[in-house]
PDB file of C-alpha atoms in Angstrom:
ATOM      1  CA  MET R  59      -6.200   3.754 -11.690  1.00 46.00           C
ATOM      2  CA  ASN R  60      -2.471   4.448 -11.391  1.00 56.00           C
ATOM      3  CA  CYS R  61      -1.447   1.377  -9.411  1.00 75.00           C
ATOM      4  CA  SER R  62      -0.469  -2.021 -10.710  1.00 61.00           C
ATOM      5  CA  SER R  63       0.017  -5.164  -8.646  1.00 47.00           C
ATOM      6  CA  SER R  64       2.075  -6.606 -11.500  1.00 37.00           C
ATOM      7  CA  PRO R  65       4.111  -3.679 -12.804  1.00 38.00           C
ATOM      8  CA  SER R  66       5.006  -3.976 -16.441  1.00 39.00           C
ATOM      9  CA  ARG R  67       8.574  -4.526 -17.555  1.00 39.00           C
ATOM     10  CA  PRO R  68      10.144  -3.516 -20.855  1.00 43.00           C
ATOM     11  CA  GLN R  69       9.676  -6.268 -23.383  1.00 39.00           C
ATOM     12  CA  HIS R  70      12.830  -8.344 -23.950  1.00 48.00           C
ATOM     13  CA  LEU R  71      14.381  -8.050 -27.347  1.00 48.00           C
ATOM     14  CA  PRO R  72      14.335 -11.052 -29.693  1.00 55.00           C
ATOM     15  CA  PRO R  73      17.430 -13.190 -29.019  1.00 56.00           C
ATOM     16  CA  TRP R  74      18.877 -12.473 -32.457  1.00 49.00           C
ATOM     17  CA  LEU R  75      18.538  -8.692 -32.015  1.00 51.00           C
ATOM     18  CA  ASP R  76      19.904  -8.852 -28.482  1.00 51.00           C
ATOM     19  CA  ALA R  77      22.923 -10.787 -29.757  1.00 51.00           C
ATOM     20  CA  LEU R  78      23.429  -8.342 -32.626  1.00 52.00           C
ATOM     21  CA  LEU R  79      23.378  -5.336 -30.302  1.00 51.00           C
ATOM     22  CA  ASP R  80      25.851  -7.042 -27.979  1.00 55.00           C
ATOM     23  CA  LEU R  81      28.087  -7.636 -30.981  1.00 49.00           C
ATOM     24  CA  LEU R  82      27.861  -4.043 -32.195  1.00 54.00           C
ATOM     25  CA  TYR R  83      27.879  -2.466 -28.732  1.00 65.00           C
ATOM     26  CA  PRO R  84      29.430  -5.023 -26.373  1.00 77.00           C
ATOM     27  CA  PRO R  85      28.513  -4.391 -22.742  1.00 84.00           C
ATOM     28  CA  HIS R  86      31.302  -3.250 -20.468  1.00 88.00           C
ATOM     29  CA  CYS R  87      31.225  -2.588 -16.749  1.00 93.00           C
ATOM     30  CA  VAL R  88      30.570   1.097 -16.045  1.00 92.00           C
ATOM     31  CA  ALA R  89      32.746   0.878 -12.934  1.00 92.00           C
ATOM     32  CA  CYS R  90      35.858  -1.032 -14.047  1.00 93.00           C
ATOM     33  CA  GLY R  91      35.520  -1.279 -17.829  1.00 90.00           C
ATOM     34  CA  ARG R  92      35.646  -5.074 -17.878  1.00 89.00           C
ATOM     35  CA  GLY R  93      33.680  -6.563 -20.760  1.00 86.00           C
ATOM     36  CA  GLY R  94      30.698  -8.860 -20.448  1.00 85.00           C
ATOM     37  CA  ALA R  95      28.209  -6.895 -18.317  1.00 88.00           C
ATOM     38  CA  TRP R  96      27.187  -3.316 -17.659  1.00 89.00           C
ATOM     39  CA  LEU R  97      27.922  -3.854 -13.957  1.00 92.00           C
ATOM     40  CA  CYS R  98      30.127  -6.884 -13.430  1.00 93.00           C
ATOM     41  CA  ASP R  99      29.855  -9.397 -10.603  1.00 92.00           C
ATOM     42  CA  ALA R 100      33.318  -8.505  -9.332  1.00 94.00           C
ATOM     43  CA  CYS R 101      32.313  -4.874  -8.816  1.00 93.00           C
ATOM     44  CA  LEU R 102      28.987  -5.851  -7.280  1.00 91.00           C
ATOM     45  CA  ASP R 103      30.782  -8.180  -4.878  1.00 91.00           C
ATOM     46  CA  THR R 104      33.136  -5.422  -3.755  1.00 91.00           C
ATOM     47  CA  ALA R 105      30.501  -2.676  -3.499  1.00 91.00           C
ATOM     48  CA  PRO R 106      30.463  -1.287   0.054  1.00 92.00           C
ATOM     49  CA  LEU R 107      26.899  -1.735   1.287  1.00 93.00           C
ATOM     50  CA  PHE R 108      25.294  -0.408   4.430  1.00 92.00           C
ATOM     51  CA  GLN R 109      24.386  -3.080   6.921  1.00 83.00           C
ATOM     52  CA  GLY R 110      21.744  -3.103   9.653  1.00 76.00           C
ATOM     53  CA  GLN R 111      21.151   0.263  11.285  1.00 77.00           C
ATOM     54  CA  THR R 112      23.777   1.999   9.147  1.00 83.00           C
ATOM     55  CA  ALA R 113      21.338   1.758   6.235  1.00 87.00           C
ATOM     56  CA  ARG R 114      18.870   3.893   8.197  1.00 87.00           C
ATOM     57  CA  HIS R 115      18.918   7.686   8.337  1.00 85.00           C
ATOM     58  CA  THR R 116      16.389  10.038   9.902  1.00 82.00           C
ATOM     59  CA  TRP R 117      15.569  13.666   9.375  1.00 70.00           C
ATOM     60  CA  SER R 118      14.045  16.175  11.746  1.00 64.00           C
ATOM     61  CA  ASP R 119      11.151  18.536  11.144  1.00 58.00           C
ATOM     62  CA  GLU R 120      13.440  21.556  10.774  1.00 56.00           C
ATOM     63  CA  HIS R 121      11.676  22.558   7.537  1.00 49.00           C
ATOM     64  CA  GLY R 122       8.161  21.872   8.717  1.00 50.00           C
ATOM     65  CA  GLY R 123       6.118  18.701   8.837  1.00 52.00           C
ATOM     66  CA  ARG R 124       6.973  15.461  10.560  1.00 60.00           C
ATOM     67  CA  GLY R 125      10.398  13.866  10.433  1.00 64.00           C
ATOM     68  CA  GLY R 126      11.096  10.860   8.268  1.00 82.00           C
ATOM     69  CA  VAL R 127      13.237   7.784   7.733  1.00 90.00           C
ATOM     70  CA  VAL R 128      15.417   6.938   4.726  1.00 93.00           C
ATOM     71  CA  TYR R 129      17.063   3.597   4.009  1.00 94.00           C
ATOM     72  CA  SER R 130      19.910   3.400   1.503  1.00 95.00           C
ATOM     73  CA  VAL R 131      21.731   0.489  -0.094  1.00 95.00           C
ATOM     74  CA  GLY R 132      25.214   1.978   0.147  1.00 95.00           C
ATOM     75  CA  PRO R 133      27.341   5.140   0.110  1.00 95.00           C
ATOM     76  CA  HIS R 134      27.621   7.238  -3.050  1.00 95.00           C
ATOM     77  CA  ILE R 135      31.100   5.986  -3.934  1.00 95.00           C
ATOM     78  CA  PRO R 136      32.447   3.540  -6.555  1.00 95.00           C
ATOM     79  CA  PRO R 137      31.119   1.335  -7.983  1.00 95.00           C
ATOM     80  CA  LEU R 138      27.534   2.404  -7.156  1.00 96.00           C
ATOM     81  CA  ARG R 139      28.319   6.041  -7.934  1.00 96.00           C
ATOM     82  CA  GLU R 140      29.390   5.151 -11.479  1.00 96.00           C
ATOM     83  CA  ALA R 141      26.351   2.931 -11.921  1.00 96.00           C
ATOM     84  CA  VAL R 142      23.991   5.723 -10.831  1.00 96.00           C
ATOM     85  CA  HIS R 143      25.681   8.197 -13.169  1.00 95.00           C
ATOM     86  CA  ALA R 144      25.445   5.803 -16.118  1.00 94.00           C
ATOM     87  CA  LEU R 145      21.788   5.063 -15.388  1.00 94.00           C
ATOM     88  CA  LYS R 146      20.872   8.699 -14.890  1.00 92.00           C
ATOM     89  CA  TYR R 147      22.913  10.538 -17.519  1.00 91.00           C
ATOM     90  CA  GLU R 148      24.238   8.003 -20.031  1.00 89.00           C
ATOM     91  CA  GLY R 149      21.044   6.169 -20.936  1.00 87.00           C
ATOM     92  CA  ALA R 150      22.157   2.836 -19.447  1.00 90.00           C
ATOM     93  CA  ARG R 151      18.621   1.830 -18.482  1.00 91.00           C
ATOM     94  CA  VAL R 152      19.616  -1.835 -18.330  1.00 90.00           C
ATOM     95  CA  LEU R 153      21.383  -1.029 -15.052  1.00 94.00           C
ATOM     96  CA  SER R 154      18.011  -0.623 -13.356  1.00 95.00           C
ATOM     97  CA  GLU R 155      17.759  -4.424 -13.199  1.00 93.00           C
ATOM     98  CA  PRO R 156      20.817  -5.233 -11.023  1.00 93.00           C
ATOM     99  CA  LEU R 157      20.446  -1.994  -9.058  1.00 96.00           C
ATOM    100  CA  GLY R 158      16.756  -2.614  -8.404  1.00 96.00           C
ATOM    101  CA  GLU R 159      17.644  -6.100  -7.205  1.00 95.00           C
ATOM    102  CA  LEU R 160      20.145  -4.604  -4.750  1.00 94.00           C
ATOM    103  CA  MET R 161      17.454  -2.265  -3.438  1.00 96.00           C
ATOM    104  CA  ALA R 162      15.043  -5.162  -3.027  1.00 96.00           C
ATOM    105  CA  ALA R 163      17.642  -7.122  -1.050  1.00 93.00           C
ATOM    106  CA  THR R 164      18.133  -4.136   1.260  1.00 92.00           C
ATOM    107  CA  TRP R 165      14.403  -3.682   1.792  1.00 94.00           C
ATOM    108  CA  ARG R 166      13.806  -7.373   2.551  1.00 91.00           C
ATOM    109  CA  GLY R 167      15.867  -6.873   5.687  1.00 81.00           C
ATOM    110  CA  ARG R 168      13.346  -4.364   6.996  1.00 86.00           C
ATOM    111  CA  THR R 169      10.203  -5.304   8.912  1.00 82.00           C
ATOM    112  CA  ILE R 170       8.202  -2.237   7.850  1.00 90.00           C
ATOM    113  CA  PRO R 171       4.925  -3.014   6.043  1.00 93.00           C
ATOM    114  CA  VAL R 172       4.147  -0.832   3.015  1.00 96.00           C
ATOM    115  CA  ASP R 173       1.154  -0.767   0.685  1.00 97.00           C
ATOM    116  CA  LEU R 174       2.488   1.170  -2.308  1.00 96.00           C
ATOM    117  CA  ILE R 175       5.760   2.017  -4.023  1.00 98.00           C
ATOM    118  CA  ILE R 176       5.971   5.536  -5.467  1.00 98.00           C
ATOM    119  CA  PRO R 177       9.021   6.937  -7.292  1.00 97.00           C
ATOM    120  CA  VAL R 178      10.215  10.512  -7.020  1.00 96.00           C
ATOM    121  CA  PRO R 179       8.822  12.100 -10.208  1.00 94.00           C
ATOM    122  CA  LEU R 180      10.528  14.253 -12.816  1.00 91.00           C
ATOM    123  CA  HIS R 181       8.951  17.378 -14.225  1.00 88.00           C
ATOM    124  CA  THR R 182       7.582  16.823 -17.723  1.00 87.00           C
ATOM    125  CA  ARG R 183      10.220  19.167 -19.161  1.00 87.00           C
ATOM    126  CA  ARG R 184      13.111  17.176 -17.713  1.00 86.00           C
ATOM    127  CA  LEU R 185      11.397  13.915 -18.616  1.00 88.00           C
ATOM    128  CA  ARG R 186      11.274  15.002 -22.255  1.00 89.00           C
ATOM    129  CA  GLN R 187      14.951  15.934 -22.141  1.00 88.00           C
ATOM    130  CA  ARG R 188      16.129  12.671 -20.531  1.00 89.00           C
ATOM    131  CA  GLY R 189      13.546  10.368 -22.075  1.00 90.00           C
ATOM    132  CA  TYR R 190      12.904   8.410 -18.887  1.00 92.00           C
ATOM    133  CA  ASN R 191      12.768   8.717 -15.099  1.00 95.00           C
ATOM    134  CA  GLN R 192      15.582   6.691 -13.525  1.00 96.00           C
ATOM    135  CA  SER R 193      13.719   6.553 -10.201  1.00 97.00           C
ATOM    136  CA  LEU R 194      10.714   4.997 -11.915  1.00 97.00           C
ATOM    137  CA  LEU R 195      12.948   2.359 -13.517  1.00 96.00           C
ATOM    138  CA  LEU R 196      14.350   1.444 -10.105  1.00 97.00           C
ATOM    139  CA  ALA R 197      10.898   1.508  -8.496  1.00 97.00           C
ATOM    140  CA  ARG R 198       9.513  -0.784 -11.201  1.00 96.00           C
ATOM    141  CA  GLU R 199      12.237  -3.365 -10.573  1.00 96.00           C
ATOM    142  CA  LEU R 200      11.728  -3.053  -6.828  1.00 96.00           C
ATOM    143  CA  ALA R 201       7.971  -3.547  -7.114  1.00 97.00           C
ATOM    144  CA  GLN R 202       8.531  -6.587  -9.297  1.00 96.00           C
ATOM    145  CA  HIS R 203      10.896  -8.199  -6.784  1.00 96.00           C
ATOM    146  CA  LEU R 204       8.813  -7.368  -3.716  1.00 96.00           C
ATOM    147  CA  ASP R 205       5.372  -7.897  -5.289  1.00 96.00           C
ATOM    148  CA  ILE R 206       4.148  -4.524  -4.023  1.00 96.00           C
ATOM    149  CA  PRO R 207       1.887  -2.306  -6.193  1.00 96.00           C
ATOM    150  CA  LEU R 208       3.648   0.489  -8.053  1.00 97.00           C
ATOM    151  CA  CYS R 209       1.855   3.851  -8.309  1.00 94.00           C
ATOM    152  CA  HIS R 210       3.940   5.967 -10.634  1.00 91.00           C
ATOM    153  CA  GLU R 211       1.411   8.680 -11.503  1.00 89.00           C
ATOM    154  CA  SER R 212       0.046   9.493  -8.055  1.00 93.00           C
ATOM    155  CA  LEU R 213       2.777  12.016  -7.225  1.00 95.00           C
ATOM    156  CA  VAL R 214       3.822  14.689  -9.716  1.00 93.00           C
ATOM    157  CA  ARG R 215       6.396  17.442  -9.849  1.00 89.00           C
ATOM    158  CA  ALA R 216       4.058  20.378 -10.424  1.00 83.00           C
ATOM    159  CA  ARG R 217       6.773  23.005 -10.704  1.00 78.00           C
ATOM    160  CA  HIS R 218       9.941  22.856 -12.775  1.00 74.00           C
ATOM    161  CA  THR R 219      12.977  23.364 -10.536  1.00 73.00           C
ATOM    162  CA  ARG R 220      16.666  23.994 -11.020  1.00 60.00           C
ATOM    163  CA  ALA R 221      18.998  21.015 -10.879  1.00 69.00           C
ATOM    164  CA  GLN R 222      20.014  20.419  -7.263  1.00 68.00           C
ATOM    165  CA  VAL R 223      23.690  19.868  -8.142  1.00 69.00           C
ATOM    166  CA  GLY R 224      25.853  22.654  -6.759  1.00 66.00           C
ATOM    167  CA  LEU R 225      23.194  24.112  -4.452  1.00 65.00           C
ATOM    168  CA  SER R 226      23.654  24.498  -0.711  1.00 67.00           C
ATOM    169  CA  ARG R 227      21.466  22.624   1.751  1.00 65.00           C
ATOM    170  CA  ARG R 228      19.257  25.700   2.261  1.00 69.00           C
ATOM    171  CA  GLU R 229      19.074  26.379  -1.478  1.00 71.00           C
ATOM    172  CA  ARG R 230      18.102  22.778  -2.185  1.00 69.00           C
ATOM    173  CA  TRP R 231      15.153  22.975   0.197  1.00 64.00           C
ATOM    174  CA  ASP R 232      14.041  26.356  -1.152  1.00 70.00           C
ATOM    175  CA  ASN R 233      14.319  24.935  -4.677  1.00 69.00           C
ATOM    176  CA  VAL R 234      11.916  22.028  -4.107  1.00 75.00           C
ATOM    177  CA  ARG R 235       9.595  23.485  -1.465  1.00 77.00           C
ATOM    178  CA  GLY R 236       6.031  23.027  -2.737  1.00 79.00           C
ATOM    179  CA  ALA R 237       7.224  21.524  -6.034  1.00 82.00           C
ATOM    180  CA  PHE R 238       5.304  18.244  -5.605  1.00 91.00           C
ATOM    181  CA  ARG R 239       1.651  17.309  -5.185  1.00 91.00           C
ATOM    182  CA  THR R 240      -0.557  14.247  -5.287  1.00 92.00           C
ATOM    183  CA  VAL R 241      -3.054  13.942  -8.137  1.00 92.00           C
ATOM    184  CA  SER R 242      -4.936  10.774  -7.209  1.00 90.00           C
ATOM    185  CA  ARG R 243      -6.555   9.141  -4.205  1.00 90.00           C
ATOM    186  CA  GLU R 244      -4.292   6.074  -4.100  1.00 90.00           C
ATOM    187  CA  PRO R 245      -1.876   7.352  -1.405  1.00 93.00           C
ATOM    188  CA  ALA R 246      -4.741   8.243   0.967  1.00 93.00           C
ATOM    189  CA  GLY R 247      -4.531   5.991   4.012  1.00 95.00           C
ATOM    190  CA  ALA R 248      -1.614   4.035   2.533  1.00 96.00           C
ATOM    191  CA  ARG R 249       1.848   3.276   3.876  1.00 96.00           C
ATOM    192  CA  VAL R 250       4.112   4.469   1.059  1.00 97.00           C
ATOM    193  CA  LEU R 251       7.643   3.461   0.126  1.00 97.00           C
ATOM    194  CA  LEU R 252       9.124   6.470  -1.708  1.00 97.00           C
ATOM    195  CA  VAL R 253      11.985   5.548  -4.070  1.00 98.00           C
ATOM    196  CA  ASP R 254      14.835   7.657  -5.467  1.00 97.00           C
ATOM    197  CA  ASP R 255      18.310   6.988  -6.836  1.00 96.00           C
ATOM    198  CA  VAL R 256      20.458   9.201  -4.577  1.00 94.00           C
ATOM    199  CA  MET R 257      19.978  11.037  -1.305  1.00 92.00           C
ATOM    200  CA  THR R 258      22.234  14.065  -0.929  1.00 87.00           C
ATOM    201  CA  THR R 259      20.681  16.448   1.593  1.00 84.00           C
ATOM    202  CA  GLY R 260      17.272  14.778   1.534  1.00 86.00           C
ATOM    203  CA  ALA R 261      15.468  17.958   0.428  1.00 86.00           C
ATOM    204  CA  THR R 262      13.660  16.249  -2.467  1.00 90.00           C
ATOM    205  CA  LEU R 263      12.606  13.305  -0.322  1.00 93.00           C
ATOM    206  CA  LYS R 264      11.320  15.656   2.357  1.00 91.00           C
ATOM    207  CA  ALA R 265       9.305  17.686  -0.155  1.00 90.00           C
ATOM    208  CA  CYS R 266       7.813  14.543  -1.705  1.00 93.00           C
ATOM    209  CA  SER R 267       7.007  13.050   1.695  1.00 93.00           C
ATOM    210  CA  LEU R 268       5.246  16.245   2.766  1.00 91.00           C
ATOM    211  CA  ALA R 269       3.167  16.231  -0.438  1.00 93.00           C
ATOM    212  CA  LEU R 270       2.219  12.574   0.077  1.00 95.00           C
ATOM    213  CA  ARG R 271       1.179  13.232   3.676  1.00 93.00           C
ATOM    214  CA  GLU R 272      -0.868  16.210   2.564  1.00 92.00           C
ATOM    215  CA  GLY R 273      -2.467  13.813   0.079  1.00 93.00           C
ATOM    216  CA  GLY R 274      -3.505  11.558   2.939  1.00 95.00           C
ATOM    217  CA  ALA R 275      -0.678   8.999   3.106  1.00 95.00           C
ATOM    218  CA  LYS R 276      -0.639   7.282   6.479  1.00 94.00           C
ATOM    219  CA  GLU R 277       3.121   6.866   6.533  1.00 93.00           C
ATOM    220  CA  VAL R 278       6.039   7.562   4.169  1.00 95.00           C
ATOM    221  CA  VAL R 279       9.332   5.685   4.331  1.00 95.00           C
ATOM    222  CA  CYS R 280      12.091   6.323   1.782  1.00 96.00           C
ATOM    223  CA  LEU R 281      14.531   4.011   0.019  1.00 96.00           C
ATOM    224  CA  THR R 282      17.429   5.184  -2.142  1.00 97.00           C
ATOM    225  CA  LEU R 283      20.175   3.328  -3.921  1.00 97.00           C
ATOM    226  CA  THR R 284      22.965   5.520  -2.552  1.00 96.00           C
ATOM    227  CA  ARG R 285      23.502   8.152   0.139  1.00 94.00           C
ATOM    228  CA  ALA R 286      26.024  10.946  -0.236  1.00 90.00           C
ATOM    229  CA  ALA R 287      28.501  11.640   2.548  1.00 82.00           C
ATOM    230  CA  GLY R 288      26.955  13.964   5.088  1.00 63.00           C
ATOM    231  CA  GLY R 289      23.490  13.460   3.617  1.00 53.00           C
ATOM    232  CA  MET R 290      20.745  15.114   5.635  1.00 51.00           C
TER     233      MET R 290
END
């Protein structure tokens, strides 16, 4: 069974060790550099967030399969852009907590019922290199806040692909076409919320959604933290 109604969280450090680490490596805001937190309240308060229908984006079936819907918290600009970069490339896993809370707040404004939360997976090679999947960290926080089962092993990246950075829209789709597949029965008949950190052209989300539908998912809706300008 890959799903959990109470997704596990990383164990908190003992207070004395937490304090020692803060003393040795004091947290500082990844967006403004202010000390005290990895993403400070001032930056969170000024983050431009999508509201209402602006959070919603749709794609057509230009690459085959049905169209889809993506909701995003905000545009891929400061301070969310810096937070995503720190979470994804700098090992700042602690950022998944405030960012996951932002995603939960965005989703609570929707009236779309979902049965499962599934993160966009990394290939095992990239997972070994990075040490963690940032989309899984966000999905775990989201599942915790929304009390929706998290299924993080139902969808896998079966083929290692090039990094999408620097590729054209057509190249991005060709890069991920057929790269994902379902490996369990959990998505069958379920309404799935697919989670990722950033939507650029939407190629990865489309490929994952197609794989989930081929695996029997009844419906797939996507949620990302940020959306790049001109995405999809």
